[in-house]
Every structure is written in C-alpha cells, then in structure tokens.
mmCIF file of C-alpha atoms in Angstrom:
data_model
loop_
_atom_site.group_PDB
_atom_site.id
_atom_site.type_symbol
_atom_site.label_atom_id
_atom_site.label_comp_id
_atom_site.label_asym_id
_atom_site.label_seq_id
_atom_site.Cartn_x
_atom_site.Cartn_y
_atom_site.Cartn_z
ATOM 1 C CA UNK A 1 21.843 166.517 42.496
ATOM 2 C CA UNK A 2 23.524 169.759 42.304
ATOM 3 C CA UNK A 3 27.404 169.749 42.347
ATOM 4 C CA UNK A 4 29.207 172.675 42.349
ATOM 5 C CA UNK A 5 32.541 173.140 39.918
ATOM 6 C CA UNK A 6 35.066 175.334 41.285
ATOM 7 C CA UNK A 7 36.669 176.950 37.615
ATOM 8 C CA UNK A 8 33.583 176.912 35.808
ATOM 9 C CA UNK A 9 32.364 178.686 39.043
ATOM 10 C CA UNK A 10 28.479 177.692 38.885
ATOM 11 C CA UNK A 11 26.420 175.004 39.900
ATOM 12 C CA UNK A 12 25.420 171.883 37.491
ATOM 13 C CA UNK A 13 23.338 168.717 37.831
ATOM 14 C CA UNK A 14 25.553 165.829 38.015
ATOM 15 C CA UNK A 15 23.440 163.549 36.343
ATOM 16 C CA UNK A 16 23.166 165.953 33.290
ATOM 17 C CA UNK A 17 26.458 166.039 32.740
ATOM 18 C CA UNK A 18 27.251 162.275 33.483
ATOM 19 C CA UNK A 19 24.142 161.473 30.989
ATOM 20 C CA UNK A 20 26.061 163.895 28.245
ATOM 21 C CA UNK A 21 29.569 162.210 28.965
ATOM 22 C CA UNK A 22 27.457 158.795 28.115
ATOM 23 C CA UNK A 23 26.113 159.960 24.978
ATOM 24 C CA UNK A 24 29.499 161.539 23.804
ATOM 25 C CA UNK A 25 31.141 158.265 25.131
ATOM 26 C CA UNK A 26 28.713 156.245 22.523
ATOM 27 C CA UNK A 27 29.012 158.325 19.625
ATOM 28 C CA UNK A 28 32.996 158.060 20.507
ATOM 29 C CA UNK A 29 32.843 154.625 20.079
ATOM 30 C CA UNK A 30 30.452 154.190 17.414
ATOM 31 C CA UNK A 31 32.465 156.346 15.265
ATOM 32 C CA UNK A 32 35.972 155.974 16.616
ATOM 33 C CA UNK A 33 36.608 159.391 17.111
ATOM 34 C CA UNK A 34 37.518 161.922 20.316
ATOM 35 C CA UNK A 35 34.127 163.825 20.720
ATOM 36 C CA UNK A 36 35.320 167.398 21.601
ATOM 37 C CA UNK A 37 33.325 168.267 18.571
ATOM 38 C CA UNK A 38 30.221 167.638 20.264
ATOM 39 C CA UNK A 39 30.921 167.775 24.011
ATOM 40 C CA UNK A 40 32.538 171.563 23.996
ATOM 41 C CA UNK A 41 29.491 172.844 22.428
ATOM 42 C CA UNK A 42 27.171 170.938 25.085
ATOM 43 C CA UNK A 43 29.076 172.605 28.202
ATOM 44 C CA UNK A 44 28.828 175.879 26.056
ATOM 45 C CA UNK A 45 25.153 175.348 25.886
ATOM 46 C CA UNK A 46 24.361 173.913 29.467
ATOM 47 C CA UNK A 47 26.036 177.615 30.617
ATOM 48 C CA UNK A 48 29.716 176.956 31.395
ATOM 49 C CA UNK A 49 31.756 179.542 29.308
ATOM 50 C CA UNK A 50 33.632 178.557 26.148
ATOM 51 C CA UNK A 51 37.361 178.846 27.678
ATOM 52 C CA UNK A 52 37.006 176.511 30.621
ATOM 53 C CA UNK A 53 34.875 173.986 28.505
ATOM 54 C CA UNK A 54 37.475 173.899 25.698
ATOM 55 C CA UNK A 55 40.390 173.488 28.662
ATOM 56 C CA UNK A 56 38.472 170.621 30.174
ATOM 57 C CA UNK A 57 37.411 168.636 27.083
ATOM 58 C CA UNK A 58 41.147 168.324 26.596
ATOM 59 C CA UNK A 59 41.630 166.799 29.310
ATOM 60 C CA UNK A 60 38.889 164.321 28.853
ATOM 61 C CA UNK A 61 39.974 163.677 25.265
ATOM 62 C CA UNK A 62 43.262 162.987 26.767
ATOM 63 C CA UNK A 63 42.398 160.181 29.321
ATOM 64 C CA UNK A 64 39.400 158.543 27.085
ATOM 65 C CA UNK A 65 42.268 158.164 23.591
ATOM 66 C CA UNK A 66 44.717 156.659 26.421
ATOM 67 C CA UNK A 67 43.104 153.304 26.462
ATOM 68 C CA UNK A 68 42.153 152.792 22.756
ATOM 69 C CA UNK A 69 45.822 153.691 22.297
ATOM 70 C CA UNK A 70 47.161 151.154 24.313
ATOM 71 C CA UNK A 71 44.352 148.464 22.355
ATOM 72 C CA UNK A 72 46.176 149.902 19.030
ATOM 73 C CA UNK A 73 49.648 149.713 20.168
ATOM 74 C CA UNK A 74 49.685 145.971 21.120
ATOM 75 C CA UNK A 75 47.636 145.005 18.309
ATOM 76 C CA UNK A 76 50.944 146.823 16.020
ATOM 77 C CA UNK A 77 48.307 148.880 14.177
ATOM 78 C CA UNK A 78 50.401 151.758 14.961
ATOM 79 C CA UNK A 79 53.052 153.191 12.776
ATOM 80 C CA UNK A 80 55.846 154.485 15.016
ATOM 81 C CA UNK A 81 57.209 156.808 11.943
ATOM 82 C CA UNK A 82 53.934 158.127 10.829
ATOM 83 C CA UNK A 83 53.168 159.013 14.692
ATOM 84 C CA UNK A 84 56.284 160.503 15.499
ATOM 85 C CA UNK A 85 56.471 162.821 12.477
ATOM 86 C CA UNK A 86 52.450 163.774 13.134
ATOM 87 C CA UNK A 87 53.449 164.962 17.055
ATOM 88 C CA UNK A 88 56.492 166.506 15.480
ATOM 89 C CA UNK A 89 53.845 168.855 14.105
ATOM 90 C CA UNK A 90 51.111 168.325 17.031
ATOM 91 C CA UNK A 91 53.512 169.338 19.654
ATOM 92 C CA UNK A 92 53.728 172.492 17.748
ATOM 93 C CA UNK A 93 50.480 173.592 16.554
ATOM 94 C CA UNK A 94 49.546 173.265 20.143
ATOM 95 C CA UNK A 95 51.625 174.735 22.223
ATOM 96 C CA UNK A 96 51.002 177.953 19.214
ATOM 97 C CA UNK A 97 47.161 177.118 19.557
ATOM 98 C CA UNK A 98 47.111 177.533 23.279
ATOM 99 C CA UNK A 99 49.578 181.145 22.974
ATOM 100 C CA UNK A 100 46.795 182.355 20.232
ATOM 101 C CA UNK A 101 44.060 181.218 23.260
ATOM 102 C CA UNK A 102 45.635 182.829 25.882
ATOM 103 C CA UNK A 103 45.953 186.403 23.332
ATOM 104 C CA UNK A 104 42.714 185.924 22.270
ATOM 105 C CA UNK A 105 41.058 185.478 26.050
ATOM 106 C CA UNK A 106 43.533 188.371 27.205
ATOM 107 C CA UNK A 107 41.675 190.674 24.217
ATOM 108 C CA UNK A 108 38.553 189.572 25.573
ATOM 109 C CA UNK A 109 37.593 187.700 22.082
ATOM 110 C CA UNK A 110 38.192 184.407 22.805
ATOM 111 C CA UNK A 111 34.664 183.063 22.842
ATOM 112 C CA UNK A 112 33.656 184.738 20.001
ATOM 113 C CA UNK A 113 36.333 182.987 18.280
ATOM 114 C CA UNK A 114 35.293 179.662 19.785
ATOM 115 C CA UNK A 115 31.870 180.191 18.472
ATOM 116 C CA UNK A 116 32.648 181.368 14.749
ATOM 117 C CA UNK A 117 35.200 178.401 14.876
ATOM 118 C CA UNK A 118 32.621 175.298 15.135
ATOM 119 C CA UNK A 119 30.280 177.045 12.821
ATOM 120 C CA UNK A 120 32.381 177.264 9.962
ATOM 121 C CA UNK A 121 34.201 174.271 10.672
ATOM 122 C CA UNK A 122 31.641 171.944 11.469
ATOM 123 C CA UNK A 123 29.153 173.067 9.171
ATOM 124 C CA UNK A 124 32.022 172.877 6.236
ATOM 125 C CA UNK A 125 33.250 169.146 7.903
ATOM 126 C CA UNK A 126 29.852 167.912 8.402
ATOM 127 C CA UNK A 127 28.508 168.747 5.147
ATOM 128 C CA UNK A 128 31.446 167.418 3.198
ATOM 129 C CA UNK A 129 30.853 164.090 4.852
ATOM 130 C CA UNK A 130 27.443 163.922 4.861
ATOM 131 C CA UNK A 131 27.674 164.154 0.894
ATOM 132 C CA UNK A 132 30.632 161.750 0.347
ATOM 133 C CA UNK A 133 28.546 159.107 2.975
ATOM 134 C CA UNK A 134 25.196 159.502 0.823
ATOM 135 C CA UNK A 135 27.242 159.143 -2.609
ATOM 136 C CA UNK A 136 28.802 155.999 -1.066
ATOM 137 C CA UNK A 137 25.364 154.513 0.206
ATOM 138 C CA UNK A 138 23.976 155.040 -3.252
ATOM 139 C CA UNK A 139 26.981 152.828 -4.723
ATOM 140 C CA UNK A 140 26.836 150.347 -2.617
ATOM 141 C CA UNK A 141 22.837 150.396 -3.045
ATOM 142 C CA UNK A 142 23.317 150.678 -7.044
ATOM 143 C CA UNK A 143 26.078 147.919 -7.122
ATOM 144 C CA UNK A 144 28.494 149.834 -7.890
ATOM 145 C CA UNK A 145 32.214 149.877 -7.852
ATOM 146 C CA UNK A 146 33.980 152.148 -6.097
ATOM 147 C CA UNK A 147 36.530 154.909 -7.488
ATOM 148 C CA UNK A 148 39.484 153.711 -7.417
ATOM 149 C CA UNK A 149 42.534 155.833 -5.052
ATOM 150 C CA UNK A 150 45.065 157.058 -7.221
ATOM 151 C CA UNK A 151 47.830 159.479 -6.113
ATOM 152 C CA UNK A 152 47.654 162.887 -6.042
ATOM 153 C CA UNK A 153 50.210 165.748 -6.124
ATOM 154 C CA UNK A 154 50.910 165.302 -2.506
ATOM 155 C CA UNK A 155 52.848 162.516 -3.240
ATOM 156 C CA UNK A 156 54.689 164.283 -5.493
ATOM 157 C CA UNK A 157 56.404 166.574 -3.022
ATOM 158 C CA UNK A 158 60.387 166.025 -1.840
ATOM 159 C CA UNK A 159 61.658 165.254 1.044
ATOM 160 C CA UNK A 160 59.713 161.716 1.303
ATOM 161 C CA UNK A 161 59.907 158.985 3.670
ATOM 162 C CA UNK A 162 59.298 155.582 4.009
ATOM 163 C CA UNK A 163 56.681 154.315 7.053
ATOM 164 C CA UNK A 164 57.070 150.854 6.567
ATOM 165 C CA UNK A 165 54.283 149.946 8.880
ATOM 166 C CA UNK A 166 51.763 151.659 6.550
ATOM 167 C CA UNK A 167 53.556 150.207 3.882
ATOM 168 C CA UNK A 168 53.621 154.574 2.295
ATOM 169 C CA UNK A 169 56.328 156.244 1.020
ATOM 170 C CA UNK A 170 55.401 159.865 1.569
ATOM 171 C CA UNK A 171 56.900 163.507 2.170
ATOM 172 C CA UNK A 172 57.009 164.438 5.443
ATOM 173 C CA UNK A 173 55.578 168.244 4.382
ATOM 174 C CA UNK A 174 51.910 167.742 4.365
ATOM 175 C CA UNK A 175 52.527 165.098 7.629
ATOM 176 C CA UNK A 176 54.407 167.703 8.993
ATOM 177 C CA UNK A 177 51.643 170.267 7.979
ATOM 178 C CA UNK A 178 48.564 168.439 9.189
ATOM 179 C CA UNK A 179 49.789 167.417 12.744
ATOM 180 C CA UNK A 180 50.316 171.433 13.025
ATOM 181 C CA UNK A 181 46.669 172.179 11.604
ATOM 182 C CA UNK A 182 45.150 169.499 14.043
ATOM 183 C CA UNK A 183 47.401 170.571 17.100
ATOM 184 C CA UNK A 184 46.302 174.015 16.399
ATOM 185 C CA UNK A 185 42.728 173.438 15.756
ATOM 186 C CA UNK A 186 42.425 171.487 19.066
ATOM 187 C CA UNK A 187 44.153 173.425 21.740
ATOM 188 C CA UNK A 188 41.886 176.438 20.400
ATOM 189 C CA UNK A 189 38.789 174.465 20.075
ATOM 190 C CA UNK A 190 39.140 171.464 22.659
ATOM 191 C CA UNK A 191 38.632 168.836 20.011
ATOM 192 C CA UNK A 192 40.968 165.805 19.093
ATOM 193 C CA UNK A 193 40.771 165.893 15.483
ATOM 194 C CA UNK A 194 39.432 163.025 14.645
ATOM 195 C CA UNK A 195 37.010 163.814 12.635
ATOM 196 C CA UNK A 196 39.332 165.748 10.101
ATOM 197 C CA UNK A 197 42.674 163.852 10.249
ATOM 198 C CA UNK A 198 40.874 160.246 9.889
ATOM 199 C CA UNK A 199 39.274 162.147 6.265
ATOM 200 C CA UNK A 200 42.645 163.881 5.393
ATOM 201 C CA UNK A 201 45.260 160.999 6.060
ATOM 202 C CA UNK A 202 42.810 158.292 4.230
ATOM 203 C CA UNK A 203 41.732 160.433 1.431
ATOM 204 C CA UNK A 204 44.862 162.581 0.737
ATOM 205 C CA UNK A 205 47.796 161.042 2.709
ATOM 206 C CA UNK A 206 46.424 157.727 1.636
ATOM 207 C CA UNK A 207 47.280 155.970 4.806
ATOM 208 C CA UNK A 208 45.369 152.211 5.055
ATOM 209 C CA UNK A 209 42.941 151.916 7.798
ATOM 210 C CA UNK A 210 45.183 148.907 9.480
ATOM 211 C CA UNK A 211 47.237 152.013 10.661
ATOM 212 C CA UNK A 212 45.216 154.721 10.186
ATOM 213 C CA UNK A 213 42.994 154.887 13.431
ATOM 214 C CA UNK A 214 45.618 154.015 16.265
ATOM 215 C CA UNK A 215 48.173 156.202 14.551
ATOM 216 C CA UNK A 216 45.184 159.320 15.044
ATOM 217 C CA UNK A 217 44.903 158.468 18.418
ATOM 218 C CA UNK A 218 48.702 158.670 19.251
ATOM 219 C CA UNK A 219 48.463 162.157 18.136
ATOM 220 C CA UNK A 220 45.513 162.752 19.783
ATOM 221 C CA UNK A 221 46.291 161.879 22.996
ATOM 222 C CA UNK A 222 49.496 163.946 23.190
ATOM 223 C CA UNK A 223 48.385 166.993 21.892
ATOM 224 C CA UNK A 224 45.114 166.932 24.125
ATOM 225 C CA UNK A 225 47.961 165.771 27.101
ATOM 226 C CA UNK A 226 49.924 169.116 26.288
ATOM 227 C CA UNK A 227 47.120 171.047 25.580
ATOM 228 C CA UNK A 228 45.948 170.352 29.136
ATOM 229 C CA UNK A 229 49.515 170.750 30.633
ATOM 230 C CA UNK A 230 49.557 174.430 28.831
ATOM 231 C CA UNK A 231 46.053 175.488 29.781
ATOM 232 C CA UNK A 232 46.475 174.342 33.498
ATOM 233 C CA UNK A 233 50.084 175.986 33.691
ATOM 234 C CA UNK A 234 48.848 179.214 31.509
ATOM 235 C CA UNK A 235 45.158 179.855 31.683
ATOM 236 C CA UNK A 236 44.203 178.110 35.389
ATOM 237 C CA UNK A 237 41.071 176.897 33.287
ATOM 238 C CA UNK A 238 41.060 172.977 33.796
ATOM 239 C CA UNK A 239 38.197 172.314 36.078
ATOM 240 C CA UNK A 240 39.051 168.806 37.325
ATOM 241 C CA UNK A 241 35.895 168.181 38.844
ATOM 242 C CA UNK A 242 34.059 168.265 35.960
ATOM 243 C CA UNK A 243 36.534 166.240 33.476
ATOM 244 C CA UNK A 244 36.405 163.570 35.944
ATOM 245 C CA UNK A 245 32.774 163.603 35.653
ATOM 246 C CA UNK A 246 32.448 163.347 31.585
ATOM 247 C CA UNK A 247 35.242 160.817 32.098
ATOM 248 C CA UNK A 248 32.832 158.646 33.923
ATOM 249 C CA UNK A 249 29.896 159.187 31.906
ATOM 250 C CA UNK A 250 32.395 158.677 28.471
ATOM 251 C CA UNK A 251 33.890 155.184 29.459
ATOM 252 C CA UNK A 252 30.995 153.691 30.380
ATOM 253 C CA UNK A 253 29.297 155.410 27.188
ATOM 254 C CA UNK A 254 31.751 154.152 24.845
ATOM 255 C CA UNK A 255 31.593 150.586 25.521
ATOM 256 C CA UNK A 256 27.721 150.307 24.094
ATOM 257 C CA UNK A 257 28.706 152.767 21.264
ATOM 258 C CA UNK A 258 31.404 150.495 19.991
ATOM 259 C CA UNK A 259 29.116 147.237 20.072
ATOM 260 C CA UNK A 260 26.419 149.797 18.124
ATOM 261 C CA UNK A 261 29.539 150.837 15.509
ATOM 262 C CA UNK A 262 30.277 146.994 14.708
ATOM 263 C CA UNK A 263 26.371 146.574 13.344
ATOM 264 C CA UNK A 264 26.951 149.363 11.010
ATOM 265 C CA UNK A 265 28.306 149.482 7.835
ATOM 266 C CA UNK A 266 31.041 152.539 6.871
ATOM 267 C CA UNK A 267 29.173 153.966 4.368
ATOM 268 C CA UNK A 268 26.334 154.589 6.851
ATOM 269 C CA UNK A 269 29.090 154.904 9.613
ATOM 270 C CA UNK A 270 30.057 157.905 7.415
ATOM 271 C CA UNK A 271 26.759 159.406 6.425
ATOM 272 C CA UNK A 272 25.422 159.511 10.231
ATOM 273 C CA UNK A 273 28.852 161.118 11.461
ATOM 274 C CA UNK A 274 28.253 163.735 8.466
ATOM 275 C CA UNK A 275 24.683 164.509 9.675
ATOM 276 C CA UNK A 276 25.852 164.678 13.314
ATOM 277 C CA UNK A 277 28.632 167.100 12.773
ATOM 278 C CA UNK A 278 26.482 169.611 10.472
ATOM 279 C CA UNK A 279 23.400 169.543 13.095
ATOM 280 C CA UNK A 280 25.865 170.729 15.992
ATOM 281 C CA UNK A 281 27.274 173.383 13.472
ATOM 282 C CA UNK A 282 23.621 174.732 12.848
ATOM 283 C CA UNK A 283 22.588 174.619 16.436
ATOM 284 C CA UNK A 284 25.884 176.802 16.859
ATOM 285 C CA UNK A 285 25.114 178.943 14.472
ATOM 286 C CA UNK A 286 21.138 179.668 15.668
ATOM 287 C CA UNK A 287 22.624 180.210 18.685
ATOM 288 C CA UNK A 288 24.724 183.038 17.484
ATOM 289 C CA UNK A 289 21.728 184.142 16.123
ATOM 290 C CA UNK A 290 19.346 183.753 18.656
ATOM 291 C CA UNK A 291 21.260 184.422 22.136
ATOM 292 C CA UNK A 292 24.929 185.937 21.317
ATOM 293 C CA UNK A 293 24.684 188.078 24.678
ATOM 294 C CA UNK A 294 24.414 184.894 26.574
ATOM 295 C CA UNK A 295 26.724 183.152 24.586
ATOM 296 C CA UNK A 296 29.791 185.754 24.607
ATOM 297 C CA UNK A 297 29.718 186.444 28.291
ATOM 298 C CA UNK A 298 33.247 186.160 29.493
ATOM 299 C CA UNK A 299 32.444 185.134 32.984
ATOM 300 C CA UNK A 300 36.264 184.671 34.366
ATOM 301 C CA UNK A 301 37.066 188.068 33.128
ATOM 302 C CA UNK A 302 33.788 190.039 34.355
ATOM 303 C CA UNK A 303 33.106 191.713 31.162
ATOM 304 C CA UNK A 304 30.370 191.093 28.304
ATOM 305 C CA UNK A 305 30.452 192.169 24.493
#
C-alpha cells in the first residue's frame, strides 16, 4: 500500500517503512540506544533525501526516549545534576548543529555532509566497539579478570562537582563539552547519541551504569525535542506523516528487542552493536562509491551535484 508523504514529496510503501520502524524499534531495545544511526541511513537508502530524513528521525527519537525516560525517572536511576549540566551543553550544540544544517542546505552541501558524516563516524564508532566487545568476549571466555577503571586526567580538571546520585565528583568541562558534541552531532545527523555518550560517560566520565542509561536518555530526548522544534520552525523539513509511521513500527519493535537484550550477555551486547554500526558505515560508504549522483540529489532545492 502506497502512501504518499507530503515533505519528503514521493510515494512509499507503508508496510516497508512500518517493517523498518520494527526492526530499528528491536535493535533500540536490544541495545538500549535511540537508532537514528541506523534508521536515517535506511530513509536515505529507500529514496527520501538526507535533510528531511535527518529532520524526521528527530522527531521519532524524541517520542520513542520519552517513555524509557519516564521508566528511568521513577525507578531514580536518573541523576538530576549530571542531566542538567549534559542539556546545559545539548541545548547548545543543537540549536548550533541545526544553524550549521540550515548553512550547509542553503550552500547546497548538506547531504554531502550527511553522507561523509556516518562514514567516518560510524565506521570509526563501530570499529572501536567491535574490538573492545571481541577483547571482552575473549576474557570472559579465557577466565579472565577484567582491567580494572582507574581515573584518568579528566578527573583532574577544575571546576568539579559533586552528582551525588552517581555517587562522581567530576568537572563540569568535559560534561559540559560532551552534551555540546552530542547535541551537535545529532541535530546535523538525526541521531540521539547513544551509541557514543553511553561509551564516553562509562569509559571516560566514569559514570556507573545505575545512572548511566536514563541520564543518556534525558539528554536525548531534549535535544532530539529541540532539534525537531528548530527544524520544523527553520527548515519546514519534519514530515509528520512519516515519523508517525516509524513511531508505530518502533514501539511495537522495541518491546521484542528488549526481551531479546535480557538473553544476552554485555560483552556480546557490545560486540553485535560494534558489528552493526561498522556494516551501516560500509554500506554508506559503497554507496558513495557506487551511486553518489543518486545519493546527493537535493530534491527540495531542485538542483544536483
């Protein structure tokens, strides 16, 4: 069935897209992360142009981190502090991540950018898990003990802070500096984040997993909720119609995805997210290869390359 989206301007199946909100929705879950990472690229590839599929990911992001949020927040895995000084930085990086969109669409660049974005970054991300899950899966398979955490210059810097919740006593500069990154990184690439914060805040910010995961998602779902605020107001590029389809298609995916996550363990949790995120970087990056034409066709601005 054929249903036609009025700011993508073309024609998709309905099913197609509900079926890859479904399979986002259960790696979502599995894996406790957003999905931009993997549904932008899908829209990308199924025809709809880079700027409205990054604009209406957002969205989606948005309204699927609203309800694990809420699951977080009454179970007090959230720490208020940590949160607040994150979106202190989110806020930011967005609302400069969505300026640098709208210059970048205006110079009639933008999905160039897009592209060379999830390349480098997923290819870098993906591999860099995918080694640190297969290191950890040979531990655990040798019997091994793990390394233990030990700080690192980053908790060496001034102006520090206690977040009692996470039981940390940090400086707000790299918090500060990482909510910016992430806010940044997601209003130009409609992706939450979650795939690089969860990495940075347990490995460098060392921030325990009790608060770790709800604390991603509060930033998450306000800098996706302002990203899609700016786009709407700025760039006219939220198609509604289709964010309320993957929003279907999501919920109902991430319900079996987080039953699938529980039979896991994290090393292998890790290793398959790794593998994941580097395949989607390669099939980006073959497509550059293969059909750039097709790929860089700005559509809402009636020029090509």
């Amino acid at each position: 069935m054929q249903l036609y989206l009025p700011i993508a301007d073309l024609p998709v199946n309905v099913f197609l897209v509900l079926a890859m909100g479904a399979a986002v929705g259960f790696v979502s879950g599995m894996f406790g992360i957003g999905g931009g990472f993997l549904m932008t690229p899908l829209l990308i590839f199924i025809g709809i142009t880079p700027a409205v599929a990054v604009a209406s990911v957002a969205s989606h992001i948005a309204a699927s981190s609203f309800s694990g949020a809420l699951t977080y927040w009454r179970r007090r895995a959230i720490d208020p502090a940590l949160a607040s000084v994150l979106l202190c930085g989110g806020v930011t990086g967005t609302a400069l991540g969505v300026w640098t969109f709208t210059q970048l669409r205006a110079l009639g660049q933008l999905d160039l950018m897009i592209a060379l974005s999830y390349v480098v970054l997923l290819t870098t991300v993906g591999s860099l898990m995918f080694s640190e899950g297969l290191r950890a899966l040979m531990r655990t398979r040798r019997g091994a003990v793990p390394p233990r955490r030990t700080h690192n210059w980053i908790h060496g810097l001034p102006l520090k802070m206690r977040f009692k919740r996470s039981k940390i006593y940090l400086s707000v500069i790299p918090v500060l500096i990482v909510g910016t990154v992430i806010g940044f990184i997601g209003a130009i690439m409609g992706i939450g984040g979650g795939f690089i914060l969860v990495p940075i805040m347990i490995y460098l910010l060392r921030v325990p997993t009790s608060t770790m995961i709800g604390t991603s998602m509060v930033l998450t779902l306000v800098t996706m909720l302002v990203a899609t605020m700016l786009h709407a107001v700025t760039n006219h590029l939220v198609d509604a119609v289709l964010a309320l389809i993957l929003m279907v298609g999501g919920v109902t995916g991430a319900q079996f995805g987080a039953r699938a996550g529980q039979k896991i363990r994290g090393e292998q949790l890790r290793l398959l997210l790794g593998l994941l995120i580097l395949s989607v970087g390669v099939r980006f990056a073959i497509e550059l290869v293969i059909q750039p034409a097709d790929l860089f066709t700005i559509r809402e601005l009636g020029v090509g390359t």
